[in-house]
mmCIF file of C-alpha atoms and ligand atoms in Angstrom:
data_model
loop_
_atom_site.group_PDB
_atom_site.id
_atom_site.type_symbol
_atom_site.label_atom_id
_atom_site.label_comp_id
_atom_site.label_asym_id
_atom_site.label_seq_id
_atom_site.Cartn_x
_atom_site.Cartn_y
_atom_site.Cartn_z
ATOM 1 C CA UNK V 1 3.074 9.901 69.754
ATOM 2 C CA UNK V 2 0.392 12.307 69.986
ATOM 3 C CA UNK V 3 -1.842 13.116 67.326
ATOM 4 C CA UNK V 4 -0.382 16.651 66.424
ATOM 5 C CA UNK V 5 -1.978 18.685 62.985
ATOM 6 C CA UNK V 6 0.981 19.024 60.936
ATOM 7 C CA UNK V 7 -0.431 22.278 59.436
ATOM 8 C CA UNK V 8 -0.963 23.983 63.140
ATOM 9 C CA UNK V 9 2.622 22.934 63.963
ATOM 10 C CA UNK V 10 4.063 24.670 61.005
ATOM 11 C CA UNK V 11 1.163 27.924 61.603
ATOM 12 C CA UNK V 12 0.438 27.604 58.216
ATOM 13 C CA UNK V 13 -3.516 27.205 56.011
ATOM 14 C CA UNK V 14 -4.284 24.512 54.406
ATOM 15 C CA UNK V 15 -3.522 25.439 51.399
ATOM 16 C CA UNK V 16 -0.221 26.927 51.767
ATOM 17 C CA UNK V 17 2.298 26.349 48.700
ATOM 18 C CA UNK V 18 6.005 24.615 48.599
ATOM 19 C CA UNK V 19 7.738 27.774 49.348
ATOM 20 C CA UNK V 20 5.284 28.789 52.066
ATOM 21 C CA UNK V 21 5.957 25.405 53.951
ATOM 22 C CA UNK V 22 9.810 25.719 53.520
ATOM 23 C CA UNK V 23 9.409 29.078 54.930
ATOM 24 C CA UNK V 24 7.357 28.382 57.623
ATOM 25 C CA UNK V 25 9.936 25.366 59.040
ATOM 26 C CA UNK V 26 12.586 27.144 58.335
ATOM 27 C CA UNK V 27 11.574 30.254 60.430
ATOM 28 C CA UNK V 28 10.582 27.767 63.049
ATOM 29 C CA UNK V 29 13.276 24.827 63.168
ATOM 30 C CA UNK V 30 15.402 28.507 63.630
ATOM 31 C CA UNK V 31 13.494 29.654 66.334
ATOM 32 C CA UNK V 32 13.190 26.390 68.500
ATOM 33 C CA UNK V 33 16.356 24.992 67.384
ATOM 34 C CA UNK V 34 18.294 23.181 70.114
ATOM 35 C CA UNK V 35 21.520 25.311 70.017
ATOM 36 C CA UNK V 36 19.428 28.377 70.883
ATOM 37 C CA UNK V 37 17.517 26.887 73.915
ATOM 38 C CA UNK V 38 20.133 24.730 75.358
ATOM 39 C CA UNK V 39 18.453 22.534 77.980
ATOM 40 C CA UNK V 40 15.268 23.744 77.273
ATOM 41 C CA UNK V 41 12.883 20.588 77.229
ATOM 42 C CA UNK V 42 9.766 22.587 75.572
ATOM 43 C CA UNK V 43 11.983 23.927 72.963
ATOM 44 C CA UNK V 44 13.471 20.845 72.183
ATOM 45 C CA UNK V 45 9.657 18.636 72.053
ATOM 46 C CA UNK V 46 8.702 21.561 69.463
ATOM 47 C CA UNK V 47 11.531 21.130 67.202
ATOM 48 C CA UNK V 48 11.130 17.486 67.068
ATOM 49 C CA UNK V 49 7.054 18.507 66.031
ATOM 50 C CA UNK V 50 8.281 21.114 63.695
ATOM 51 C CA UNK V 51 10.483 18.165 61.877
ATOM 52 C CA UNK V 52 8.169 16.170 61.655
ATOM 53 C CA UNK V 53 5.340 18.511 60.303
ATOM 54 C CA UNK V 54 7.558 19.260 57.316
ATOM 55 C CA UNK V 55 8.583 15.773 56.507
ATOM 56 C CA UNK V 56 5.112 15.367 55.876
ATOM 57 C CA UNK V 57 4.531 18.767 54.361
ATOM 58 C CA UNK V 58 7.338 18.999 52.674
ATOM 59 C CA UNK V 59 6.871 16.087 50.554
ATOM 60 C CA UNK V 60 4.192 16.813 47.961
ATOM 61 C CA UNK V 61 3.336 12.733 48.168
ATOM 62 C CA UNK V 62 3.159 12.713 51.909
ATOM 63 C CA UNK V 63 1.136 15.759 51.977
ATOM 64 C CA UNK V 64 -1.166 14.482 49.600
ATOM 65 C CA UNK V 65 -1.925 11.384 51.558
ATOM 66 C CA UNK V 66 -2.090 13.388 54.792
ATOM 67 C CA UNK V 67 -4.502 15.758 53.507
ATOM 68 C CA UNK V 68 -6.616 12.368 52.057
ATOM 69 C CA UNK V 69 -6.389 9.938 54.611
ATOM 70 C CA UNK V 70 -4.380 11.903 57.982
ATOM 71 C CA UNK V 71 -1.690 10.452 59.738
ATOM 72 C CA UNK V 72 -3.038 7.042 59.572
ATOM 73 C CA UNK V 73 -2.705 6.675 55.823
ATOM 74 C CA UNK V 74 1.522 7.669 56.498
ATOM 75 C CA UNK V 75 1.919 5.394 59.287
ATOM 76 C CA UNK V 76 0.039 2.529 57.811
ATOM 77 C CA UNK V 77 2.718 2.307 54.885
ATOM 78 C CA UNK V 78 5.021 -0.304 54.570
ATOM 79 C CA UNK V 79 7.118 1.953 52.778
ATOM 80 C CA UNK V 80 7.914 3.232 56.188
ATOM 81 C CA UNK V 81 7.471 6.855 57.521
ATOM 82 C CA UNK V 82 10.156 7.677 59.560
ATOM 83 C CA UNK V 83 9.750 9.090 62.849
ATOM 84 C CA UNK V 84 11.445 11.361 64.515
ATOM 85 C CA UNK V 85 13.801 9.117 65.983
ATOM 86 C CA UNK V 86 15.560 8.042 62.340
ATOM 87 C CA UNK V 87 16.184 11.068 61.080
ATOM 88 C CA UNK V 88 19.294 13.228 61.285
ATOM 89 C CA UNK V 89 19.140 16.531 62.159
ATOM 90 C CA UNK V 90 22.763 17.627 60.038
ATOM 91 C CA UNK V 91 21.131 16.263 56.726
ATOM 92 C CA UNK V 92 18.097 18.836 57.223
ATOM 93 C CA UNK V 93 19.947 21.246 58.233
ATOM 94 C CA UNK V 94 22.607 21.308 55.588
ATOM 95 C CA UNK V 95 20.097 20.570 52.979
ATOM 96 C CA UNK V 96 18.596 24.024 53.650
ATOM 97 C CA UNK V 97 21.878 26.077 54.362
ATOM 98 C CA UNK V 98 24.524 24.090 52.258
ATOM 99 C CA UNK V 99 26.844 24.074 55.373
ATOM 100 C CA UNK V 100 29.428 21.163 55.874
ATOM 101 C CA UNK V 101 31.520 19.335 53.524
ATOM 102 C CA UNK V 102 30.085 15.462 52.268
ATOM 103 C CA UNK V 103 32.504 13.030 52.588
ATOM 104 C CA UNK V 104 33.103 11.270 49.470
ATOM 105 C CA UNK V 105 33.503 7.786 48.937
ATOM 106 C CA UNK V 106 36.781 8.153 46.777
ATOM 107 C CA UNK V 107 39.755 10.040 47.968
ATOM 108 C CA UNK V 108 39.975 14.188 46.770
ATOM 109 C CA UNK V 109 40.614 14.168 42.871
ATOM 110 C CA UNK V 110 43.907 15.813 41.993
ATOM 111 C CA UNK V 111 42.528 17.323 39.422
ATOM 112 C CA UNK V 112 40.188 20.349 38.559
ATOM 113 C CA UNK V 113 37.010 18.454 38.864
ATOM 114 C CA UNK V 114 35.098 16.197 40.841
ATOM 115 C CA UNK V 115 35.230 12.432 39.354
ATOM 116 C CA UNK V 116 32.029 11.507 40.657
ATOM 117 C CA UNK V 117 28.987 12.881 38.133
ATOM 118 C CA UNK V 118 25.342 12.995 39.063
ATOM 119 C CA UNK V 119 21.952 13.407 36.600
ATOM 120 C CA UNK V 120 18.778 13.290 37.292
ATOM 121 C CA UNK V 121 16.387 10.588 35.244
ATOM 122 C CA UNK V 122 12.389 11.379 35.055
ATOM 123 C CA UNK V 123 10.805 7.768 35.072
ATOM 124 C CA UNK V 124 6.915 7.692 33.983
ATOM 125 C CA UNK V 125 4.876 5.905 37.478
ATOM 126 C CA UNK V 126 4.105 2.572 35.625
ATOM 127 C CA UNK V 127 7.738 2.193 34.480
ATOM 128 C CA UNK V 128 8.991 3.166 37.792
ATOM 129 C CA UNK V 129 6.608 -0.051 39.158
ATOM 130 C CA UNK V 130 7.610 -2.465 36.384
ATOM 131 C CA UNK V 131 10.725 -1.432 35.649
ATOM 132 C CA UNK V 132 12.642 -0.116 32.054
ATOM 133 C CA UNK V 133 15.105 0.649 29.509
ATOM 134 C CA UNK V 134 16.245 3.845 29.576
ATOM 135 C CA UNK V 135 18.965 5.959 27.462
ATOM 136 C CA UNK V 136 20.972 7.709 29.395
ATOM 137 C CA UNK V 137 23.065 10.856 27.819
ATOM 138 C CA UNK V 138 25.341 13.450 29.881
ATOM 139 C CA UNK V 139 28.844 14.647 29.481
ATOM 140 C CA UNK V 140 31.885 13.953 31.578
ATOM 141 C CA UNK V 141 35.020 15.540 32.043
ATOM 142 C CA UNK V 142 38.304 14.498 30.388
ATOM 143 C CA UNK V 143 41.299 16.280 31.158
ATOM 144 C CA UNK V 144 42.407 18.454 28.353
ATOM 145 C CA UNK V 145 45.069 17.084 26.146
ATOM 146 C CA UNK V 146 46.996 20.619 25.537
ATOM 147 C CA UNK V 147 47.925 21.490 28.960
ATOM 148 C CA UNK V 148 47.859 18.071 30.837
ATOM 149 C CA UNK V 149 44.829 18.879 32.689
ATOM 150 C CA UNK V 150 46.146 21.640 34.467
ATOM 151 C CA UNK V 151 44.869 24.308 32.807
ATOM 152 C CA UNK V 152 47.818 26.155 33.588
ATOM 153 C CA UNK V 153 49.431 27.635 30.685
ATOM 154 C CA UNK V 154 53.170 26.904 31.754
ATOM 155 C CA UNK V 155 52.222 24.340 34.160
ATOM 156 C CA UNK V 156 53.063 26.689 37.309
ATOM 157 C CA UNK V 157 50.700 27.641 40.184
ATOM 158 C CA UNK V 158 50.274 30.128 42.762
ATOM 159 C CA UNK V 159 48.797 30.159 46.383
ATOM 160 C CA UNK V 160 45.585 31.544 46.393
ATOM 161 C CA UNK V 161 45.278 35.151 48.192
ATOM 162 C CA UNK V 162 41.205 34.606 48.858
ATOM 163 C CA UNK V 163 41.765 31.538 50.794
ATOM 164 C CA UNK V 164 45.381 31.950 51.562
ATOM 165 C CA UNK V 165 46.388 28.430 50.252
ATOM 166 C CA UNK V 166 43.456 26.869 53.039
ATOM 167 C CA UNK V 167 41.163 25.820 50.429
ATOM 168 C CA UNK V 168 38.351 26.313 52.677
ATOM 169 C CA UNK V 169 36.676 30.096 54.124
ATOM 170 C CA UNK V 170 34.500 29.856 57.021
ATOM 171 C CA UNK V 171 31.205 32.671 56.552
ATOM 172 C CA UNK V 172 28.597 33.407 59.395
ATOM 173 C CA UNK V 173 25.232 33.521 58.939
ATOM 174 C CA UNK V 174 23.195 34.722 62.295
ATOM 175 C CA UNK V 175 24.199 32.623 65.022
ATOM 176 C CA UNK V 176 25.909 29.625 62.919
ATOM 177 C CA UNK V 177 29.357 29.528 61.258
ATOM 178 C CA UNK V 178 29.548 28.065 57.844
ATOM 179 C CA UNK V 179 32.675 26.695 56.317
ATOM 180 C CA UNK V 180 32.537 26.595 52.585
ATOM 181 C CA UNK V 181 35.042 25.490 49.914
ATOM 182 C CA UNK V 182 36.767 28.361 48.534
ATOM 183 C CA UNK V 183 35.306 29.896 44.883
ATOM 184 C CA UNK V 184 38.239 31.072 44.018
ATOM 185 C CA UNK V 185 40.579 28.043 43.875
ATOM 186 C CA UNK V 186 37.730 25.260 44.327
ATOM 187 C CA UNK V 187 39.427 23.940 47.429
ATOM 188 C CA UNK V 188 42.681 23.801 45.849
ATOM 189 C CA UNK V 189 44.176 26.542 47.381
ATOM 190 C CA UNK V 190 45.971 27.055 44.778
ATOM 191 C CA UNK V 191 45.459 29.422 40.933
ATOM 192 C CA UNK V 192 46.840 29.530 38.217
ATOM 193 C CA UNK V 193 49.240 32.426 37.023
ATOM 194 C CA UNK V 194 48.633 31.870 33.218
ATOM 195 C CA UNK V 195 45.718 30.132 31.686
ATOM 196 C CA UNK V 196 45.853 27.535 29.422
ATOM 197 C CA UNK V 197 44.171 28.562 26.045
ATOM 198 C CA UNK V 198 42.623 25.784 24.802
ATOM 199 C CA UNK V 199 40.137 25.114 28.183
ATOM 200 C CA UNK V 200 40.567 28.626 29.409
ATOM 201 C CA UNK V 201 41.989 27.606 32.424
ATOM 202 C CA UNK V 202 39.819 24.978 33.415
ATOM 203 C CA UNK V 203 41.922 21.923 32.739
ATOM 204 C CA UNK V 204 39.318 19.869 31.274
ATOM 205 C CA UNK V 205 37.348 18.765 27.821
ATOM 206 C CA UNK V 206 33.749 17.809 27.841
ATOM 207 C CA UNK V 207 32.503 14.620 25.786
ATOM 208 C CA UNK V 208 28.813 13.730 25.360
ATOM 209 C CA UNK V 209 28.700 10.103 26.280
ATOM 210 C CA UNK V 210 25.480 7.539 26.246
ATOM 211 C CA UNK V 211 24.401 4.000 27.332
ATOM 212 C CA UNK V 212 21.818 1.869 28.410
ATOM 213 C CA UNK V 213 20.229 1.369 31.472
ATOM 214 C CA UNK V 214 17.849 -0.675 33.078
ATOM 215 C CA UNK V 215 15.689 1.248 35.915
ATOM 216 C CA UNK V 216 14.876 -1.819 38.229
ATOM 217 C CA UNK V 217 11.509 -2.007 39.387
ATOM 218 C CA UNK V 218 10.163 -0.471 42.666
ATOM 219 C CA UNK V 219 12.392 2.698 42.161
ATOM 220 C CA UNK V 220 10.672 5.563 43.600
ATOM 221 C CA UNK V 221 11.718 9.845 44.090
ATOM 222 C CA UNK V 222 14.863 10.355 45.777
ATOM 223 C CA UNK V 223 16.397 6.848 45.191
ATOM 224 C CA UNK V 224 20.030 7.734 44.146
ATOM 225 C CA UNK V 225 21.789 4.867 42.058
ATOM 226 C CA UNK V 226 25.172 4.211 41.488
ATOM 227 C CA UNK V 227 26.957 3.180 38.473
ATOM 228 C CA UNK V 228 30.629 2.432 38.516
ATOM 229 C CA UNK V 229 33.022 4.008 36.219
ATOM 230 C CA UNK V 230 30.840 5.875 34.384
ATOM 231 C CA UNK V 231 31.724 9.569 35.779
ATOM 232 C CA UNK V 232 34.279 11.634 35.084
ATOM 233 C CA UNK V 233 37.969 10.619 33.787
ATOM 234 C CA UNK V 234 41.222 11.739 36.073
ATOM 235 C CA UNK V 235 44.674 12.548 35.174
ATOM 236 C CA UNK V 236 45.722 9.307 35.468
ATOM 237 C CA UNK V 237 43.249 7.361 33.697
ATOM 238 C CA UNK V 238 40.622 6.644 36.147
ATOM 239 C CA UNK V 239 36.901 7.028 36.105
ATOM 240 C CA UNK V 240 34.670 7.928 38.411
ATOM 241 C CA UNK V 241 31.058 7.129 39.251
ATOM 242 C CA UNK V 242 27.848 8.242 38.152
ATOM 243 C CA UNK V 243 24.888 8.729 40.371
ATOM 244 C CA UNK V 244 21.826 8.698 38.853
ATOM 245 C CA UNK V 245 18.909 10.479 40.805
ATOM 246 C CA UNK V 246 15.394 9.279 40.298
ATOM 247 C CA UNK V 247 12.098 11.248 39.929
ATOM 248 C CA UNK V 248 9.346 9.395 39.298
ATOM 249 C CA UNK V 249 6.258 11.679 37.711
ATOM 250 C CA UNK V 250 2.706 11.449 39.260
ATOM 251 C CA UNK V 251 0.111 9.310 37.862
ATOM 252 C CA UNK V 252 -3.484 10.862 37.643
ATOM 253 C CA UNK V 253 -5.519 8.013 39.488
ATOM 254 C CA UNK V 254 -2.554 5.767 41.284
ATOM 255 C CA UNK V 255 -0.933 7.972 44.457
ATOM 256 C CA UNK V 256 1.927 6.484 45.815
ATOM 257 C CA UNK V 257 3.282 6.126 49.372
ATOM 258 C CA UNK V 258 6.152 3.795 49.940
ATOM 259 C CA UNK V 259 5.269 0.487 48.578
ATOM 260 C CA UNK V 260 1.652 0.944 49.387
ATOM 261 C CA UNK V 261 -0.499 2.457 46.445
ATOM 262 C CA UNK V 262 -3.989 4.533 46.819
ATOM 263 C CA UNK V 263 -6.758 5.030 44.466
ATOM 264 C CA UNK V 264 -9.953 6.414 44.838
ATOM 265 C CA UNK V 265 -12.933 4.411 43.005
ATOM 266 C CA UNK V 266 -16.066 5.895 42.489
ATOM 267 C CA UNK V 267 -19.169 4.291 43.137
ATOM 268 C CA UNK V 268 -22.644 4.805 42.716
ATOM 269 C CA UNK V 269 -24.709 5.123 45.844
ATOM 270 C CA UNK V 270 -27.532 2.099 44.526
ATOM 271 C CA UNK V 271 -24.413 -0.181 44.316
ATOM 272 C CA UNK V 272 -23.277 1.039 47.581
ATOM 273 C CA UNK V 273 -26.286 0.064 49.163
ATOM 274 C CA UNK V 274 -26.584 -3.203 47.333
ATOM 275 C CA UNK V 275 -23.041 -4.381 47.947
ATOM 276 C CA UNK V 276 -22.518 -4.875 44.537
ATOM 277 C CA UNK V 277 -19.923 -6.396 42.571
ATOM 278 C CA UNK V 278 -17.568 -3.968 40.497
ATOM 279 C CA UNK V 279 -14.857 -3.569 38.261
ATOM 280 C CA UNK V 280 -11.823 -1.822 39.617
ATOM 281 C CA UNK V 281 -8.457 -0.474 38.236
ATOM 282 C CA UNK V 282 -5.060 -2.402 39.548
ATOM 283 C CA UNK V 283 -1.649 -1.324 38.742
ATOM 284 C CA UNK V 284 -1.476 -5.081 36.622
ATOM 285 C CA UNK V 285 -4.887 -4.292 34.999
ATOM 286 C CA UNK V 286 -8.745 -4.637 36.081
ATOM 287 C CA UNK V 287 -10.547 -6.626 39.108
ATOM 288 C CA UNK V 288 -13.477 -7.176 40.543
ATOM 289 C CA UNK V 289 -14.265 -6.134 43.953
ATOM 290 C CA UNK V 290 -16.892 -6.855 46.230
ATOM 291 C CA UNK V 291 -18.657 -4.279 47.935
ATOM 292 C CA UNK V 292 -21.114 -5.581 50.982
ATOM 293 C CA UNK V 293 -24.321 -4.069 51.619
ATOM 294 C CA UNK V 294 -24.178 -0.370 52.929
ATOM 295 C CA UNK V 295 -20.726 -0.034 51.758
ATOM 296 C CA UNK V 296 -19.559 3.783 53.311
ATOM 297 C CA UNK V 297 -18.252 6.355 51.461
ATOM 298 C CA UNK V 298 -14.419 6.559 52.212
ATOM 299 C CA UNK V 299 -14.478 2.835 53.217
ATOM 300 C CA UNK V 300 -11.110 1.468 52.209
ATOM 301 C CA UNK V 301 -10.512 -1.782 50.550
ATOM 302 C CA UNK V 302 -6.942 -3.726 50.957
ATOM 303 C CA UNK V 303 -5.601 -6.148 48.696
ATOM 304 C CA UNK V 304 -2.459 -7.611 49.557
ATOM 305 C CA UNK V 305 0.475 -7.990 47.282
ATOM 306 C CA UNK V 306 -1.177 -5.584 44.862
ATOM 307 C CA UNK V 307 1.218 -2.701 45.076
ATOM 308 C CA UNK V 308 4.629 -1.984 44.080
ATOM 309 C CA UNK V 309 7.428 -4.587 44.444
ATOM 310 C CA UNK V 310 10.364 -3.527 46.774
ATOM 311 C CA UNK V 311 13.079 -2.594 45.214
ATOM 312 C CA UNK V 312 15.370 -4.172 47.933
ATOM 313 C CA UNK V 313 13.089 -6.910 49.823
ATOM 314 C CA UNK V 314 11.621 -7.895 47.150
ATOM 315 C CA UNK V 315 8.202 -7.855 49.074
ATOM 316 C CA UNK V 316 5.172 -6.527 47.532
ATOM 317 C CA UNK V 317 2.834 -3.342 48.653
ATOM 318 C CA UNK V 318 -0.565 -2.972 48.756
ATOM 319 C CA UNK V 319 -2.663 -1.579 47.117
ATOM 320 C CA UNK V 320 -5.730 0.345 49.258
ATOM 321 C CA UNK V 321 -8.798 1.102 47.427
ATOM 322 C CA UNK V 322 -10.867 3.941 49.026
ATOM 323 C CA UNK V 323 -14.645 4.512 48.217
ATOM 324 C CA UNK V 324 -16.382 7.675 47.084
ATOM 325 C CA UNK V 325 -19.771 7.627 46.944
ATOM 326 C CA UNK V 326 -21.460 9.185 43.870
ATOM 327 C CA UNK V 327 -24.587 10.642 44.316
ATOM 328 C CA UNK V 328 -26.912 11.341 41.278
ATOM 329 C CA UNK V 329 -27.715 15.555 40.599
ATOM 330 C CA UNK V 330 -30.698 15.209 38.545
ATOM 331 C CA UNK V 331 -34.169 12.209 38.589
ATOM 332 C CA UNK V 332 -36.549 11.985 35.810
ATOM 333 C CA UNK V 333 -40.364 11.248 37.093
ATOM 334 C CA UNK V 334 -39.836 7.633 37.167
ATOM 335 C CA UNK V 335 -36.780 7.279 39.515
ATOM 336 C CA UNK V 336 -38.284 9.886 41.961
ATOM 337 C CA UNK V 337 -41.153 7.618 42.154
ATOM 338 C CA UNK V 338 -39.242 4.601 42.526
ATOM 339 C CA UNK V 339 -37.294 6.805 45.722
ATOM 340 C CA UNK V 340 -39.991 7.508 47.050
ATOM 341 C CA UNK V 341 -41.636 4.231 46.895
ATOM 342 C CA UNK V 342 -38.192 2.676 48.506
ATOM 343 C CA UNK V 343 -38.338 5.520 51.632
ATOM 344 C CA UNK V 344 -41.761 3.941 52.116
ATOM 345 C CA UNK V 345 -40.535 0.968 52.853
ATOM 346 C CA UNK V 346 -38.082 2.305 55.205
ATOM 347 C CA UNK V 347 -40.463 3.248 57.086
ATOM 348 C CA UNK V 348 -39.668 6.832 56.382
ATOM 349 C CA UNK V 349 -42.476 9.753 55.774
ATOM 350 C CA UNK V 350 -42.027 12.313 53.117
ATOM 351 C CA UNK V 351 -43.662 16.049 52.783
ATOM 352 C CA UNK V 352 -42.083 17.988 55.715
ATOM 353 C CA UNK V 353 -44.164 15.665 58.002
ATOM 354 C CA UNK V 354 -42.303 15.760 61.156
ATOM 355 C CA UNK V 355 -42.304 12.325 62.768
ATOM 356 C CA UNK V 356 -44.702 12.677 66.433
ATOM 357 C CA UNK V 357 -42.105 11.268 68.774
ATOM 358 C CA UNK V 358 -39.011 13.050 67.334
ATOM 359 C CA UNK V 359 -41.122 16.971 67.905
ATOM 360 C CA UNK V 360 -41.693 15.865 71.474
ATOM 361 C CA UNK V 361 -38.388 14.837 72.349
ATOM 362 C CA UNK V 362 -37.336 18.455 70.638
ATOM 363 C CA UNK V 363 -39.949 20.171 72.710
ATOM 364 C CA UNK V 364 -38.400 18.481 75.952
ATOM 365 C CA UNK V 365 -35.127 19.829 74.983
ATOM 366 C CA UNK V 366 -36.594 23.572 76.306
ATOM 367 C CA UNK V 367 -38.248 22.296 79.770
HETATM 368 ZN ZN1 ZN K 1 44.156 23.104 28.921
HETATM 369 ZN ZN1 ZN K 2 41.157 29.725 47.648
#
């Protein structure tokens, strides 16, 4: 593929925020989207660039690494960073304008509610790589007990007039057509003539419920786990699931990309130039590394297995180490002298002397 800047693709600075990225792909992925230039092969190459700009961009973790370490950093990852070609151009789409229904696992619910419940669960970055006990506490739905879950008051129901008993009402928006479940009736197409007075209609109690769980290691932002039978109960005395949606918080030194982990380490330029031996952070506690003589600044390190465990595979990351050179602001007498005396024996004159050969070949530059 060729080496495209994800921030020209989306016409957007550097330092654009969130919303001005969404923005900027949305007015884009709009303007170049496939239905609107049928056939048109241009059209069609910049959408695909568009995409991919903002999976990048649109990711505060893949933007981070982008802006440290460009494209190479993303594709290096074993964590995979999925091209064009994996990617499905509905979820994106219905992601931003909530079109289309998601097929669910388990057949409709009879009743007023979904049976399937989803949370979200904050996990701190080390737990997320070794793995903990959480608590988790939400309510489900139970149907109420006064009017049998129907949360009609005398049990009867009548079609609904917004819908007209369809359960669904299609909307356009510019040059797309949207079909949405009906707010009126929730895709029942049906209502209730009389509510029932002890849920107001809704046919349902709420209970708080808790348990524990333990957050496997390697889970990461965006990882959606299952847990059977602990959603929502049904009419007829069935539970549904509960999907529990991870976000793992940003650590301060250790940034994150797939299974692969990044830290900077700073290091002095004397033990840069000495290839010294120093003592690094790992996400299982300290190392040494060791640097060779004339080690660069942003020089990158690799140790193998040293990253984050795959939650699936099993396999383990890396861990890439990447060198910034520290430079001192201030010298005392002593340590200019002792510069000065090293530049000697570099060969290398101080006091604005201009080296003979190098004003020549300047000169020549204006024959
Ligand atoms: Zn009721
Ligand atoms: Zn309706």
């Amino acid at each position: 593929m060729v080496d495209i800047d994800y921030y020209e693709v989306l016409e957007i600075s550097r330092d654009a925020d969130n919303e001005t990225v969404k923005k900027a792909f949305r007015r884009l992925a709009l303007k170049y989207h496939p239905d609107r230039n049928q056939g048109d092969k241009e059209a069609e190459h910049k959408f695909k660039e568009i995409n991919e700009a903002y999976q990048c961009l649109g990711n505060e973790e893949k933007r981070e690494i982008y802006d440290r370490y460009g494209k190479a950093g993303l594709n290096g990852s074993s964590g995979g960073f999925g091209g064009f070609e994996d990617f499905d151009l509905g979820d994106i789409f219905s992601s931003f304008f909530g079109g289309g229904f998601q097929e669910s696992r388990k057949p409709k619910s009879v009743d007023n509610y979904p049976l399937d419940v989803e949370i979200s669960l904050r996990v701190d970055f080390k737990d997320a790589v070794f793995g903990v006990q959480k608590e988790l506490k939400y309510k489900i739905k139970t149907p109420c007990k006064t009017c049998n879950g129907s949360g009609s008051k005398d049990g009867k129901k009548t079609t609904c007039p917004h819908c007209g008993g369809r359960g669904k009402i299609s909307e356009r928006r510019g040059f797309m057509n949207y079909i949405q479940t009906c707010p009126y009736c929730k895709g029942s197409g049906q209502i209730i003539k009389e509510k029932c007075e002890k849920c107001h209609g809704l046919g349902y109690d709420e209970e708080e419920i808790s348990f524990k769980f333990d957050v496997p290691k390697g889970v990461d932002t965006g990882l959606k786990i299952r847990i059977a039978d602990k959603g929502n109960l049904s009419k007829t005395g069935e539970y549904g699931d509960l999907y529990v949606n991870i976000i793992v918080k940003e650590d301060d030194k250790f940034i994150r990309n797939g299974d692969d982990v990044y830290v900077e380490i700073p290091v002095f330029i004397t033990q840069a130039m000495l290839g010294e031996c120093i003592l690094i952070p790992t996400l299982r506690g300290e190392k040494e590394l060791r640097l060779h003589v004339g080690t660069k600044d942003k020089e990158q390190f690799v140790l193998e297995k040293e990253g984050i465990e795959n939650i699936r595979t099993k396999e383990m990351g890396r861990l890439i180490l990447q060198v910034s050179i520290k430079m001192p602001k201030k010298l005392d007498e002593q340590q200019e002298k002792l510069l000065k005396e090293l530049q000697d024996s570099f060969g290398i004159k101080s006091n604005c002397v201009i080296e003979e050969n190098l004003f020549d070949k300047i000169k020549g530059w204006f024959k």
